[in-house]
Coordinates of C-alpha atoms in Angstrom, one line a residue:
M1 CA 78.0 -91.1 -113.5
R2 CA 78.0 -88.2 -115.8
T3 CA 79.2 -84.6 -115.8
L4 CA 77.7 -81.5 -117.3
G5 CA 79.4 -78.4 -118.5
K6 CA 82.5 -76.7 -117.2
L7 CA 83.1 -75.1 -113.8
Y8 CA 84.6 -71.6 -113.3
L9 CA 86.5 -70.9 -110.1
P10 CA 88.2 -67.5 -109.6
M11 CA 92.0 -67.9 -109.6
T12 CA 92.7 -66.4 -106.3
A13 CA 96.2 -66.4 -104.9
G14 CA 95.4 -69.4 -102.8
L15 CA 94.1 -71.4 -105.7
L16 CA 97.1 -70.4 -107.9
T17 CA 99.4 -71.5 -105.1
A18 CA 97.7 -74.8 -104.8
A19 CA 97.7 -75.4 -108.5
L20 CA 101.4 -74.7 -108.7
A21 CA 102.7 -76.3 -105.6
G22 CA 100.2 -79.2 -105.1
N23 CA 99.2 -80.8 -101.8
A24 CA 101.9 -79.0 -99.8
F25 CA 99.8 -75.9 -99.9
A26 CA 96.3 -77.6 -99.9
N27 CA 95.7 -76.8 -96.3
E28 CA 96.9 -73.2 -96.7
E29 CA 94.5 -72.7 -99.6
L30 CA 91.6 -74.1 -97.7
T31 CA 92.4 -72.0 -94.6
K32 CA 92.4 -68.9 -96.7
L33 CA 89.1 -69.8 -98.4
A34 CA 87.5 -70.5 -95.0
A35 CA 88.8 -67.2 -93.6
D36 CA 87.1 -65.2 -96.3
A37 CA 83.5 -64.8 -95.0
K38 CA 82.2 -64.6 -98.6
N39 CA 82.8 -68.4 -98.9
W40 CA 81.4 -71.3 -96.9
A41 CA 84.4 -73.6 -97.7
M42 CA 84.0 -76.3 -95.0
P43 CA 81.0 -78.2 -93.8
T44 CA 81.1 -76.5 -90.4
G45 CA 82.4 -73.2 -91.6
D46 CA 85.8 -73.5 -90.0
Y47 CA 88.1 -75.9 -88.2
A48 CA 86.9 -74.7 -84.8
N49 CA 83.3 -75.6 -85.8
H50 CA 82.0 -72.2 -84.8
R51 CA 79.4 -71.9 -87.5
Y52 CA 79.8 -68.2 -87.2
S53 CA 80.0 -65.7 -90.1
K54 CA 81.5 -62.2 -90.0
L55 CA 79.1 -61.1 -92.7
N56 CA 76.8 -58.4 -91.3
Q57 CA 74.6 -57.0 -94.1
I58 CA 71.7 -59.0 -92.6
T59 CA 71.1 -57.5 -89.2
K60 CA 68.6 -57.8 -86.4
D61 CA 67.0 -54.6 -87.8
N62 CA 66.5 -55.7 -91.4
V63 CA 66.3 -59.6 -91.1
K64 CA 62.5 -59.2 -91.1
D65 CA 62.7 -58.1 -94.7
L66 CA 64.4 -61.4 -95.9
Q67 CA 62.8 -62.9 -99.0
V68 CA 63.4 -66.0 -101.1
K69 CA 65.8 -65.2 -103.9
W70 CA 66.0 -68.5 -105.6
T71 CA 65.4 -72.2 -105.1
F72 CA 66.8 -75.5 -106.4
S73 CA 65.2 -78.9 -106.3
T74 CA 67.6 -81.7 -105.5
G75 CA 65.4 -84.3 -107.1
V76 CA 65.7 -86.6 -104.1
L77 CA 63.3 -87.3 -101.2
R78 CA 64.4 -88.5 -97.7
G79 CA 66.3 -86.5 -95.1
H80 CA 68.6 -83.6 -96.2
E81 CA 71.2 -83.0 -93.5
G82 CA 74.3 -80.9 -93.9
G83 CA 74.4 -77.9 -96.2
P84 CA 76.0 -76.6 -99.4
L85 CA 79.6 -75.3 -99.8
V86 CA 80.2 -72.0 -101.5
I87 CA 83.6 -71.3 -103.0
G88 CA 84.0 -68.2 -105.1
D89 CA 81.2 -68.1 -107.7
V90 CA 80.2 -71.8 -107.3
M91 CA 77.9 -73.6 -104.9
Y92 CA 78.2 -77.3 -104.3
V93 CA 75.0 -79.1 -103.3
H94 CA 74.7 -82.7 -102.1
T95 CA 71.7 -85.1 -101.6
P96 CA 70.8 -88.1 -99.5
F97 CA 71.2 -91.5 -101.1
P98 CA 72.1 -91.9 -104.0
N99 CA 74.4 -88.9 -102.9
N100 CA 74.2 -86.8 -106.1
V101 CA 76.4 -83.7 -106.2
Y102 CA 75.7 -80.6 -108.1
A103 CA 77.9 -77.6 -109.0
L104 CA 75.8 -74.5 -109.5
D105 CA 77.0 -71.3 -111.2
L106 CA 76.1 -68.3 -109.0
N107 CA 76.9 -66.0 -111.8
N108 CA 74.2 -67.6 -114.1
D109 CA 71.0 -68.2 -112.1
G110 CA 72.3 -71.3 -110.5
K111 CA 73.0 -73.1 -113.8
I112 CA 74.1 -76.7 -113.3
L113 CA 77.8 -76.7 -114.3
W114 CA 78.1 -80.4 -113.6
K115 CA 76.3 -83.2 -111.8
Y116 CA 77.8 -86.4 -110.3
E117 CA 75.5 -89.4 -110.0
P118 CA 77.2 -92.3 -108.1
K119 CA 75.9 -95.8 -108.7
Q120 CA 75.4 -97.6 -105.4
D121 CA 73.9 -100.9 -104.3
P122 CA 70.4 -100.1 -103.0
T123 CA 70.9 -102.8 -100.4
V124 CA 72.8 -100.1 -98.5
I125 CA 69.4 -98.4 -97.8
G126 CA 68.3 -101.2 -95.6
I127 CA 71.3 -101.1 -93.3
M128 CA 71.2 -97.4 -92.5
C129 CA 69.5 -97.2 -89.1
C130 CA 68.2 -93.7 -89.2
D131 CA 67.5 -92.6 -92.8
T132 CA 69.7 -92.3 -95.8
V133 CA 71.3 -89.0 -94.9
N134 CA 74.6 -87.5 -96.0
R135 CA 76.0 -84.5 -94.1
G136 CA 77.9 -82.9 -97.0
V137 CA 81.0 -82.7 -99.1
A138 CA 84.4 -81.2 -98.4
Y139 CA 86.8 -79.2 -100.5
G140 CA 90.6 -79.4 -100.8
D141 CA 93.3 -79.1 -103.4
G142 CA 90.9 -78.4 -106.2
K143 CA 88.8 -81.5 -105.3
I144 CA 85.3 -82.1 -103.9
I145 CA 85.4 -85.0 -101.5
L146 CA 82.2 -87.1 -101.4
N147 CA 81.7 -89.7 -98.6
Q148 CA 79.1 -92.0 -100.2
N149 CA 76.5 -94.0 -98.1
D150 CA 78.1 -97.3 -99.3
T151 CA 81.5 -96.2 -97.8
M152 CA 83.1 -95.3 -101.1
V153 CA 85.1 -92.1 -100.8
V154 CA 85.4 -90.2 -104.1
A155 CA 87.5 -87.2 -105.0
L156 CA 85.9 -85.1 -107.8
D157 CA 87.7 -82.5 -109.9
A158 CA 86.0 -79.3 -108.7
K159 CA 86.1 -77.8 -112.2
T160 CA 84.6 -80.8 -114.1
G161 CA 83.0 -83.2 -111.6
K162 CA 85.1 -86.0 -113.0
P163 CA 86.5 -88.6 -110.4
V164 CA 90.2 -88.1 -109.6
W165 CA 90.4 -91.1 -107.2
S166 CA 88.1 -93.3 -105.2
V167 CA 88.7 -95.6 -102.2
K168 CA 86.6 -98.1 -100.3
N169 CA 86.5 -97.1 -96.7
G170 CA 84.4 -100.0 -95.5
E171 CA 85.1 -103.7 -96.0
Q172 CA 82.1 -104.2 -98.3
V173 CA 80.0 -101.7 -100.3
D174 CA 76.9 -104.0 -100.7
G175 CA 75.7 -103.7 -97.1
S176 CA 76.7 -107.3 -96.2
K177 CA 78.9 -106.0 -93.4
A178 CA 76.3 -103.3 -92.5
E179 CA 79.0 -100.6 -92.7
S180 CA 77.7 -97.3 -94.0
S181 CA 78.7 -93.7 -94.2
T182 CA 76.7 -90.6 -93.3
G183 CA 79.3 -88.1 -92.0
A184 CA 80.8 -85.2 -93.8
P185 CA 84.6 -85.5 -94.6
M186 CA 87.1 -83.0 -93.2
V187 CA 90.2 -82.0 -95.2
V188 CA 93.1 -81.2 -92.9
K189 CA 96.6 -80.4 -94.3
D190 CA 97.2 -83.1 -96.9
K191 CA 94.7 -85.6 -95.5
V192 CA 91.0 -86.4 -95.7
L193 CA 89.4 -87.6 -92.5
I194 CA 86.6 -90.1 -92.9
G195 CA 84.5 -92.0 -90.2
I196 CA 82.1 -94.9 -90.3
S197 CA 78.5 -95.6 -89.3
G198 CA 76.7 -98.8 -88.3
A199 CA 77.0 -99.3 -84.5
E200 CA 73.4 -100.6 -84.5
F201 CA 74.7 -103.5 -86.6
G202 CA 77.7 -104.2 -84.5
V203 CA 80.2 -102.4 -86.7
R204 CA 83.5 -101.8 -84.9
G205 CA 84.1 -98.1 -85.4
W206 CA 87.2 -96.3 -86.7
M207 CA 88.6 -93.1 -88.0
A208 CA 90.6 -93.1 -91.2
A209 CA 92.9 -90.6 -92.8
Y210 CA 93.4 -90.7 -96.6
N211 CA 96.0 -88.8 -98.5
L212 CA 94.3 -86.0 -100.4
K213 CA 96.6 -86.4 -103.4
D214 CA 95.7 -90.0 -104.4
G215 CA 93.4 -91.5 -101.8
S216 CA 96.0 -93.8 -100.3
L217 CA 95.5 -94.7 -96.6
A218 CA 97.7 -92.7 -94.2
W219 CA 96.4 -94.2 -91.0
K220 CA 93.4 -95.9 -89.4
A221 CA 92.5 -95.8 -85.7
Y222 CA 89.9 -98.1 -84.3
S223 CA 87.7 -97.1 -81.3
T224 CA 88.0 -100.5 -79.6
G225 CA 90.5 -103.3 -79.5
P226 CA 94.3 -103.7 -79.1
D227 CA 96.4 -100.6 -78.5
S228 CA 98.2 -101.1 -81.9
E229 CA 94.9 -100.9 -83.8
M230 CA 93.5 -98.1 -81.7
L231 CA 96.7 -96.1 -82.2
V232 CA 97.1 -95.4 -78.5
D233 CA 100.2 -95.4 -76.2
P234 CA 99.2 -97.0 -72.9
E235 CA 101.7 -94.8 -71.0
K236 CA 101.4 -91.5 -73.0
T237 CA 97.7 -91.5 -74.0
T238 CA 95.7 -90.2 -71.1
H239 CA 92.2 -90.3 -69.7
L240 CA 91.5 -87.4 -67.3
G241 CA 95.3 -86.9 -66.8
K242 CA 96.2 -90.5 -66.1
P243 CA 97.7 -93.1 -68.6
I244 CA 95.0 -95.4 -70.0
G245 CA 97.1 -98.5 -69.4
P246 CA 97.6 -101.5 -71.8
D247 CA 94.8 -102.9 -73.8
S248 CA 92.1 -100.8 -72.2
G249 CA 90.0 -101.2 -75.4
I250 CA 89.9 -105.0 -74.7
K251 CA 90.0 -105.4 -71.0
S252 CA 86.8 -103.2 -70.5
W253 CA 84.8 -105.7 -72.6
E254 CA 83.8 -109.3 -71.8
G255 CA 85.4 -111.9 -74.1
E256 CA 85.6 -110.6 -77.7
E257 CA 82.6 -108.2 -77.5
W258 CA 84.9 -105.4 -78.5
K259 CA 85.0 -106.9 -82.0
T260 CA 81.3 -105.9 -82.4
G261 CA 81.8 -102.9 -80.0
G262 CA 80.3 -100.1 -82.0
G263 CA 82.0 -96.8 -81.2
T264 CA 81.4 -95.6 -84.8
T265 CA 82.5 -92.1 -85.8
W266 CA 79.7 -90.6 -88.0
G267 CA 79.6 -87.1 -86.4
W268 CA 81.6 -83.9 -86.9
Y269 CA 85.3 -83.3 -86.6
S270 CA 87.4 -80.3 -85.6
Y271 CA 91.1 -79.4 -85.7
D272 CA 93.5 -77.2 -83.7
P273 CA 96.4 -76.2 -86.0
K274 CA 98.5 -75.0 -83.1
L275 CA 98.4 -78.4 -81.4
N276 CA 98.0 -80.4 -84.6
L277 CA 95.2 -82.3 -83.0
I278 CA 91.9 -83.5 -84.5
Y279 CA 88.9 -84.0 -82.2
Y280 CA 85.9 -86.3 -82.6
G281 CA 83.5 -88.5 -80.6
T282 CA 82.6 -92.2 -80.8
A283 CA 79.2 -93.7 -80.8
N284 CA 77.3 -96.2 -78.7
P285 CA 78.7 -99.6 -77.8
G286 CA 77.4 -102.6 -79.9
A287 CA 74.0 -103.8 -78.8
W288 CA 71.6 -101.5 -76.9
N289 CA 71.2 -104.3 -74.3
P290 CA 73.8 -103.3 -71.6
V291 CA 73.3 -106.6 -69.7
Q292 CA 75.2 -108.6 -72.3
R293 CA 78.3 -106.4 -72.5
P294 CA 79.6 -106.0 -68.9
G295 CA 82.3 -103.4 -68.3
D296 CA 83.0 -99.8 -69.2
N297 CA 83.1 -100.7 -72.9
R298 CA 86.0 -98.5 -73.8
W299 CA 86.4 -96.5 -75.9
S300 CA 82.8 -96.1 -77.1
M301 CA 81.1 -92.9 -76.0
T302 CA 84.4 -91.1 -76.0
L303 CA 86.0 -87.8 -77.1
M304 CA 89.3 -88.4 -78.8
A305 CA 92.2 -86.1 -79.5
R306 CA 94.6 -87.4 -82.1
D307 CA 97.7 -86.1 -84.0
V308 CA 96.5 -85.5 -87.5
D309 CA 99.8 -86.7 -89.1
T310 CA 100.1 -90.0 -87.3
G311 CA 96.7 -90.7 -85.8
M312 CA 98.2 -91.3 -82.4
A313 CA 95.8 -90.4 -79.6
K314 CA 97.0 -87.8 -77.1
W315 CA 94.0 -88.0 -74.8
L316 CA 90.6 -89.7 -74.5
Y317 CA 87.6 -88.9 -72.3
Q318 CA 84.7 -91.4 -72.0
M319 CA 81.5 -89.5 -71.2
T320 CA 79.1 -92.3 -70.7
P321 CA 80.9 -95.5 -69.5
H322 CA 78.9 -98.7 -70.2
D323 CA 76.2 -96.8 -72.0
E324 CA 72.7 -98.1 -71.2
W325 CA 70.6 -95.6 -73.2
D326 CA 72.2 -95.2 -76.7
Y327 CA 73.7 -91.8 -75.9
D328 CA 76.2 -91.7 -78.9
G329 CA 79.1 -89.3 -78.2
V330 CA 79.5 -88.2 -81.8
N331 CA 78.3 -84.6 -81.6
E332 CA 80.5 -81.7 -82.7
N333 CA 83.4 -80.3 -80.6
I334 CA 83.6 -76.5 -80.7
L335 CA 87.0 -75.0 -80.1
V336 CA 87.3 -71.6 -78.3
D337 CA 90.5 -69.8 -77.3
G338 CA 91.0 -68.0 -74.0
M339 CA 87.7 -68.8 -72.3
Q340 CA 87.8 -67.4 -68.8
I341 CA 87.1 -70.3 -66.4
N342 CA 87.6 -69.7 -62.7
G343 CA 89.5 -66.5 -63.5
Q344 CA 92.0 -68.1 -65.9
P345 CA 92.0 -68.1 -69.7
R346 CA 91.8 -71.6 -71.1
D347 CA 91.9 -72.9 -74.7
V348 CA 88.9 -75.2 -74.6
L349 CA 86.8 -77.7 -76.4
V350 CA 83.0 -77.5 -75.8
H351 CA 80.8 -80.6 -76.4
F352 CA 77.0 -80.9 -76.1
D353 CA 76.5 -84.6 -75.7
R354 CA 73.5 -86.7 -76.4
N355 CA 73.4 -87.7 -72.7
G356 CA 72.2 -84.2 -71.8
F357 CA 75.5 -82.9 -70.3
A358 CA 77.5 -80.1 -71.8
Y359 CA 81.3 -80.6 -71.4
T360 CA 84.0 -78.0 -71.4
L361 CA 87.6 -79.5 -71.5
D362 CA 91.1 -78.2 -71.9
R363 CA 91.7 -79.3 -75.4
A364 CA 95.5 -79.7 -75.0
T365 CA 95.3 -82.1 -72.0
G366 CA 91.7 -83.3 -71.8
E367 CA 91.2 -81.9 -68.3
L368 CA 87.5 -81.7 -67.5
L369 CA 86.6 -78.2 -66.5
V370 CA 82.8 -78.1 -66.7
A371 CA 80.1 -80.8 -67.0
K372 CA 76.5 -79.5 -66.5
K373 CA 73.0 -80.5 -67.8
Y374 CA 71.9 -78.3 -70.6
D375 CA 68.3 -79.4 -70.2
P376 CA 67.3 -79.4 -66.5
T377 CA 64.8 -82.3 -67.1
V378 CA 67.7 -84.7 -67.7
N379 CA 67.2 -87.4 -65.0
W380 CA 69.2 -90.6 -65.8
A381 CA 72.1 -89.2 -63.8
T382 CA 72.4 -86.6 -61.1
E383 CA 75.7 -85.1 -61.9
V384 CA 79.2 -85.7 -63.3
V385 CA 81.8 -86.0 -60.4
M386 CA 84.3 -83.1 -60.7
D387 CA 86.6 -84.0 -57.9
P388 CA 89.9 -85.3 -59.3
K389 CA 90.6 -87.1 -56.1
S390 CA 87.4 -89.1 -56.3
E391 CA 87.4 -92.6 -57.8
Q392 CA 84.3 -91.4 -59.6
Y393 CA 86.0 -88.4 -61.2
G394 CA 84.5 -87.6 -64.6
R395 CA 81.8 -90.3 -64.3
P396 CA 78.1 -89.6 -64.4
Q397 CA 76.2 -90.7 -61.3
V398 CA 73.5 -93.0 -62.6
V399 CA 70.0 -93.0 -61.0
A400 CA 69.0 -96.6 -60.3
K401 CA 65.4 -96.0 -61.3
Y402 CA 66.5 -95.1 -64.8
S403 CA 69.2 -97.7 -65.2
T404 CA 68.3 -100.2 -67.9
E405 CA 71.2 -102.4 -66.7
Q406 CA 70.0 -102.5 -63.0
N407 CA 66.4 -103.1 -64.0
G408 CA 67.5 -105.9 -66.2
E409 CA 66.5 -107.6 -69.5
D410 CA 62.9 -107.7 -70.5
V411 CA 62.0 -105.0 -68.1
N412 CA 60.5 -101.7 -69.4
T413 CA 62.3 -98.8 -67.7
T414 CA 60.0 -95.8 -68.1
G415 CA 60.4 -92.0 -68.0
I416 CA 64.1 -91.8 -69.0
C417 CA 65.1 -88.3 -70.0
P418 CA 66.5 -87.6 -72.5
A419 CA 65.4 -90.2 -75.0
A420 CA 68.0 -92.2 -77.1
L421 CA 68.2 -89.4 -79.7
G422 CA 69.6 -87.2 -76.9
T423 CA 69.1 -83.7 -75.6
K424 CA 70.9 -82.9 -78.9
D425 CA 71.8 -85.3 -81.8
Q426 CA 74.3 -84.5 -84.6
Q427 CA 72.6 -81.1 -85.5
P428 CA 75.5 -78.7 -84.8
A429 CA 75.4 -75.7 -82.5
A430 CA 77.0 -72.4 -83.2
Y431 CA 79.4 -70.2 -81.2
S432 CA 79.6 -66.4 -81.4
P433 CA 82.9 -64.8 -80.4
K434 CA 81.0 -61.5 -80.2
T435 CA 78.7 -62.7 -77.4
G436 CA 80.7 -65.5 -76.0
L437 CA 77.6 -67.7 -76.1
F438 CA 76.8 -71.0 -77.7
Y439 CA 73.4 -71.3 -79.6
V440 CA 72.2 -74.9 -79.3
P441 CA 69.4 -76.8 -81.1
T442 CA 67.9 -79.3 -78.7
N443 CA 65.4 -82.1 -78.3
H444 CA 63.0 -82.2 -75.4
V445 CA 62.1 -85.8 -75.5
C446 CA 62.0 -88.8 -73.0
M447 CA 61.6 -92.5 -73.5
D448 CA 60.7 -96.0 -72.2
Y449 CA 63.4 -98.5 -72.8
E450 CA 63.2 -102.3 -72.7
P451 CA 66.4 -104.3 -73.4
Y452 CA 66.4 -107.9 -74.6
K453 CA 68.9 -110.6 -75.5
V454 CA 70.2 -110.3 -79.1
S455 CA 72.7 -112.3 -81.1
Y456 CA 75.2 -110.9 -83.5
T457 CA 75.1 -111.8 -87.2
A458 CA 77.2 -109.8 -89.7
G459 CA 75.0 -107.5 -91.7
Q460 CA 72.0 -107.9 -89.4
A461 CA 70.6 -105.4 -86.9
Y462 CA 72.2 -105.8 -83.5
V463 CA 70.0 -103.6 -81.3
G464 CA 68.4 -105.5 -78.5
A465 CA 66.0 -103.0 -77.1
T466 CA 62.5 -101.7 -77.7
V467 CA 62.2 -97.9 -77.3
N468 CA 59.2 -95.6 -77.1
M469 CA 59.7 -91.8 -77.2
Y470 CA 57.4 -88.9 -76.2
P471 CA 57.6 -85.2 -75.3
T472 CA 59.1 -84.5 -71.9
P473 CA 56.1 -84.8 -69.4
G474 CA 55.1 -81.8 -67.3
S475 CA 57.0 -79.4 -69.5
H476 CA 56.0 -76.9 -72.1
G477 CA 54.3 -79.6 -74.2
G478 CA 56.7 -79.3 -77.2
M479 CA 59.6 -81.5 -78.2
G480 CA 62.3 -78.9 -78.6
N481 CA 64.1 -75.9 -77.2
F482 CA 66.5 -73.5 -78.8
I483 CA 68.9 -72.3 -76.1
A484 CA 71.9 -70.0 -75.4
W485 CA 74.6 -71.6 -73.3
D486 CA 77.4 -70.2 -71.2
A487 CA 80.1 -72.9 -71.4
A488 CA 82.3 -71.3 -68.8
K489 CA 79.6 -71.4 -66.1
G490 CA 77.6 -74.3 -67.4
E491 CA 74.4 -72.3 -67.4
I492 CA 71.4 -71.8 -69.8
V493 CA 71.2 -68.1 -70.5
W494 CA 67.9 -68.3 -72.3
S495 CA 65.6 -70.9 -73.8
K496 CA 63.0 -70.7 -76.6
P497 CA 60.5 -73.6 -76.8
E498 CA 59.5 -75.2 -80.1
R499 CA 56.7 -77.6 -81.0
F500 CA 59.2 -80.2 -82.4
S501 CA 62.9 -80.8 -81.9
V502 CA 65.2 -78.3 -83.4
W503 CA 67.0 -80.6 -85.7
S504 CA 68.9 -78.1 -87.9
G505 CA 72.5 -76.8 -87.7
V506 CA 72.7 -73.3 -86.4
L507 CA 74.2 -70.2 -87.9
A508 CA 75.4 -67.2 -85.8
T509 CA 76.4 -63.9 -87.6
E510 CA 78.1 -60.6 -86.8
G511 CA 74.9 -59.0 -87.7
D512 CA 73.6 -60.1 -84.3
V513 CA 71.2 -62.6 -85.9
V514 CA 71.1 -66.4 -85.1
F515 CA 69.4 -68.7 -87.5
Y516 CA 68.0 -72.2 -87.0
G517 CA 65.4 -74.5 -88.7
T518 CA 62.5 -76.5 -87.4
L519 CA 61.2 -80.0 -88.3
E520 CA 58.0 -78.4 -89.6
G521 CA 60.1 -76.6 -92.1
Y522 CA 60.5 -73.1 -90.7
I523 CA 63.7 -71.1 -91.0
V524 CA 63.8 -68.9 -87.9
A525 CA 65.9 -65.9 -87.0
V526 CA 66.3 -64.6 -83.5
D527 CA 68.5 -61.9 -81.9
T528 CA 71.2 -62.7 -79.4
A529 CA 68.7 -62.4 -76.6
G530 CA 66.4 -65.1 -78.1
K531 CA 63.7 -62.7 -79.5
E532 CA 62.2 -64.0 -82.7
L533 CA 62.7 -61.7 -85.6
Y534 CA 61.7 -63.7 -88.7
R535 CA 60.0 -67.0 -89.6
F536 CA 59.4 -68.5 -93.0
K537 CA 58.1 -71.9 -93.9
T538 CA 60.0 -73.9 -96.5
P539 CA 58.5 -76.8 -98.5
S540 CA 59.6 -79.5 -96.2
G541 CA 61.0 -80.1 -92.7
I542 CA 64.5 -78.7 -92.1
I543 CA 67.2 -81.0 -90.7
G544 CA 69.9 -79.3 -92.8
N545 CA 72.5 -76.8 -91.6
I546 CA 72.0 -73.1 -92.3
N547 CA 74.9 -71.4 -94.1
T548 CA 75.6 -67.9 -95.4
F549 CA 77.7 -66.5 -98.2
E550 CA 78.3 -63.3 -100.1
H551 CA 78.0 -63.0 -103.9
G552 CA 77.9 -59.9 -106.0
G553 CA 78.4 -57.8 -102.9
K554 CA 75.3 -59.2 -101.2
Q555 CA 74.8 -61.5 -98.3
Y556 CA 72.6 -64.6 -98.7
I557 CA 71.3 -67.3 -96.4
A558 CA 71.1 -70.9 -97.6
V559 CA 69.4 -74.0 -96.2
L560 CA 68.4 -77.5 -97.4
S561 CA 64.8 -78.6 -96.7
G562 CA 63.9 -82.3 -96.7
V563 CA 62.4 -83.9 -93.6
G564 CA 64.0 -87.1 -92.4
G565 CA 66.8 -88.1 -90.2
W566 CA 66.1 -90.1 -87.0
A567 CA 63.3 -87.7 -85.9
G568 CA 61.7 -87.7 -89.3
I569 CA 62.2 -91.4 -90.1
G570 CA 58.5 -92.1 -89.9
L571 CA 57.8 -89.8 -92.8
A572 CA 61.1 -90.5 -94.7
G573 CA 61.0 -94.3 -94.3
G574 CA 57.3 -94.9 -94.7
L575 CA 56.9 -96.2 -91.2
L576 CA 53.8 -94.3 -90.1
G577 CA 51.5 -97.1 -91.4
A578 CA 51.0 -100.6 -90.1
E579 CA 52.7 -102.4 -93.1
G580 CA 55.8 -100.2 -93.1
A581 CA 56.2 -100.4 -89.4
A582 CA 55.8 -104.2 -89.3
A583 CA 58.4 -104.7 -92.0
W584 CA 60.8 -102.5 -90.1
Q585 CA 60.2 -104.4 -86.8
Q586 CA 60.8 -107.7 -88.4
A587 CA 64.1 -106.5 -89.9
V588 CA 65.3 -105.0 -86.6
A589 CA 63.6 -106.8 -83.8
G590 CA 62.8 -110.2 -85.4
K591 CA 61.1 -112.5 -82.8
N592 CA 61.0 -109.5 -80.4
A593 CA 58.9 -107.4 -82.7
P594 CA 55.7 -106.1 -81.1
T595 CA 52.5 -107.9 -82.4
A596 CA 50.1 -105.1 -81.6
E597 CA 49.7 -102.7 -84.5
K598 CA 49.7 -99.6 -82.3
E599 CA 52.9 -100.6 -80.4
S600 CA 54.5 -101.7 -83.6
I601 CA 54.1 -98.2 -85.1
A602 CA 55.0 -96.4 -82.0
T603 CA 58.3 -98.2 -81.4
A604 CA 59.4 -98.3 -85.1
G605 CA 62.4 -96.3 -86.2
L606 CA 64.2 -97.1 -82.9
G607 CA 61.3 -95.4 -81.1
A608 CA 61.1 -92.2 -83.0
V609 CA 58.0 -92.9 -85.1
G610 CA 55.6 -92.7 -82.2
G611 CA 57.2 -89.7 -80.7
Y612 CA 57.1 -87.7 -83.9
A613 CA 53.9 -89.0 -85.4
G614 CA 52.3 -85.6 -85.3
L615 CA 55.0 -84.2 -87.6
A616 CA 53.0 -85.6 -90.6
E617 CA 50.3 -83.0 -89.9
Y618 CA 52.8 -80.1 -90.6
T619 CA 55.1 -81.2 -93.4
T620 CA 55.8 -83.8 -96.0
L621 CA 58.7 -85.2 -98.0
G622 CA 60.8 -82.8 -100.0
G623 CA 64.3 -82.0 -101.3
Q624 CA 65.0 -78.3 -101.9
L625 CA 67.6 -75.7 -101.5
T626 CA 66.3 -72.3 -100.5
V627 CA 68.4 -69.1 -100.8
F628 CA 67.3 -66.0 -98.9
G629 CA 68.4 -62.4 -99.3
L630 CA 67.4 -58.8 -98.6
P631 CA 65.3 -56.9 -101.1
D632 CA 67.3 -55.4 -104.0

């Protein structure tokens, strides 16, 4: 660890207030910073996760003139997810493992003001299922919060880069428990929200809130287990309007399977200050083999609404009970006020799930308002039952042909759509209050899925399935679509096909331009009707989130390039060749590892390597920030 130079931050009223009054005003300061469109002060732009900017210098008429203004090499290869923060005259850039953080002076050609280099046990690399990604840092009370891959959470002084406090979120930081961290923190009021990764290793998920002042634990809520550890009230916490009842996080599991129950929390978080509720989703249940974990496996695959002060859950909604396909429910929840649904204004939460359904819920009560497929080729279920009087209310209706449970262990169920990485993975969508539409990056991928018996050993892979992915058959031939979605009606407004999955976070702007990135490395700008206006190829595939900011009176667009993540794990993890794939198979599948070289490569990376093998013809590893602007 070392620091370089000094950091200058403009002493705005918000910053002065925070400096004088401490944490009592930390959230007020952050709210003001985020409300100023010149900044990008939160990983998702704002608490509602809109990823929308009121900046409008770059418009649908002049976006074609964008040019590269400056670049910055991160010095790290592997997948670059997330994006930089911009606060005043300083940009904060993060990297994948080892999770270096840079503070760059926007007044001085991006001069490195300080650099933080954490020292982590490299063993952690081996227990990260889908690349060594990190989705970004957060800001609050003069601190930059880094959630390291080894589960250490570090608060850095924003001016100097020196650690103020650090805390171990996981039980071990050497990978021996297979706990890891990939998600971006969120600062809310006087707390830092931190999740956990590792469901593929049987990690029992939780959400933790640490006090921003000193890193002490405020509360911790598990996704499975006893009510007291889940922070739920069996009579007051509801699921689709009804009390969840006692010990639902135990009774829905066989024996003590809940202790290795997954339900990790590595996605994005949102916050409603009026309701004082935070929202997030939980991941897949432990073991991809559904046969060996009977029951609904609550509360994996679940949207959770919790009081930010106490952690107590107000409502839960399980989207995919007894998951049979690895459809993690961790994707972002986008909050919209006054959406007209059936002629009535509703304050809603909109969630694009991996399972291929887009959900619109009342965010105060968890009432399910809309649940529709946002890719019409989704086939594992016919519908989600919307009749509150039905015993199946809120449940997807599974198609027997595509049920890996019903087909049984050691049977290869073919043609399941979407694949395990979902119609959309963690790459966040954007919402434009100007158009009322959601702009969604999607995967257009299907799979074959063969479950097998697997035993749990702490720190070892706990998967129990062989997966092979491929482009959706009989469609446009590509592996991605960029779509506009009407969440009130549950309808696709328009869809733009792409060669590979659209794995970047989206940016919508008041200039009537929507930006996204592609796995080949293109940053793309379209108008609100989906017409392409601009395309530029960066040095490596884009899985980062596109942000915008203003400096010196001019608007800029920023994006991290660096192929990787689950879709790019073949490139990032060296799994495209026989040796690398075989090593991965032995570590994850053991005696169930395929012996044929072709199958070994195709099913490596939890099935993604074969599906995205062609990506190596279009891009290669990298690690670069690219900043775009209009001509001077």
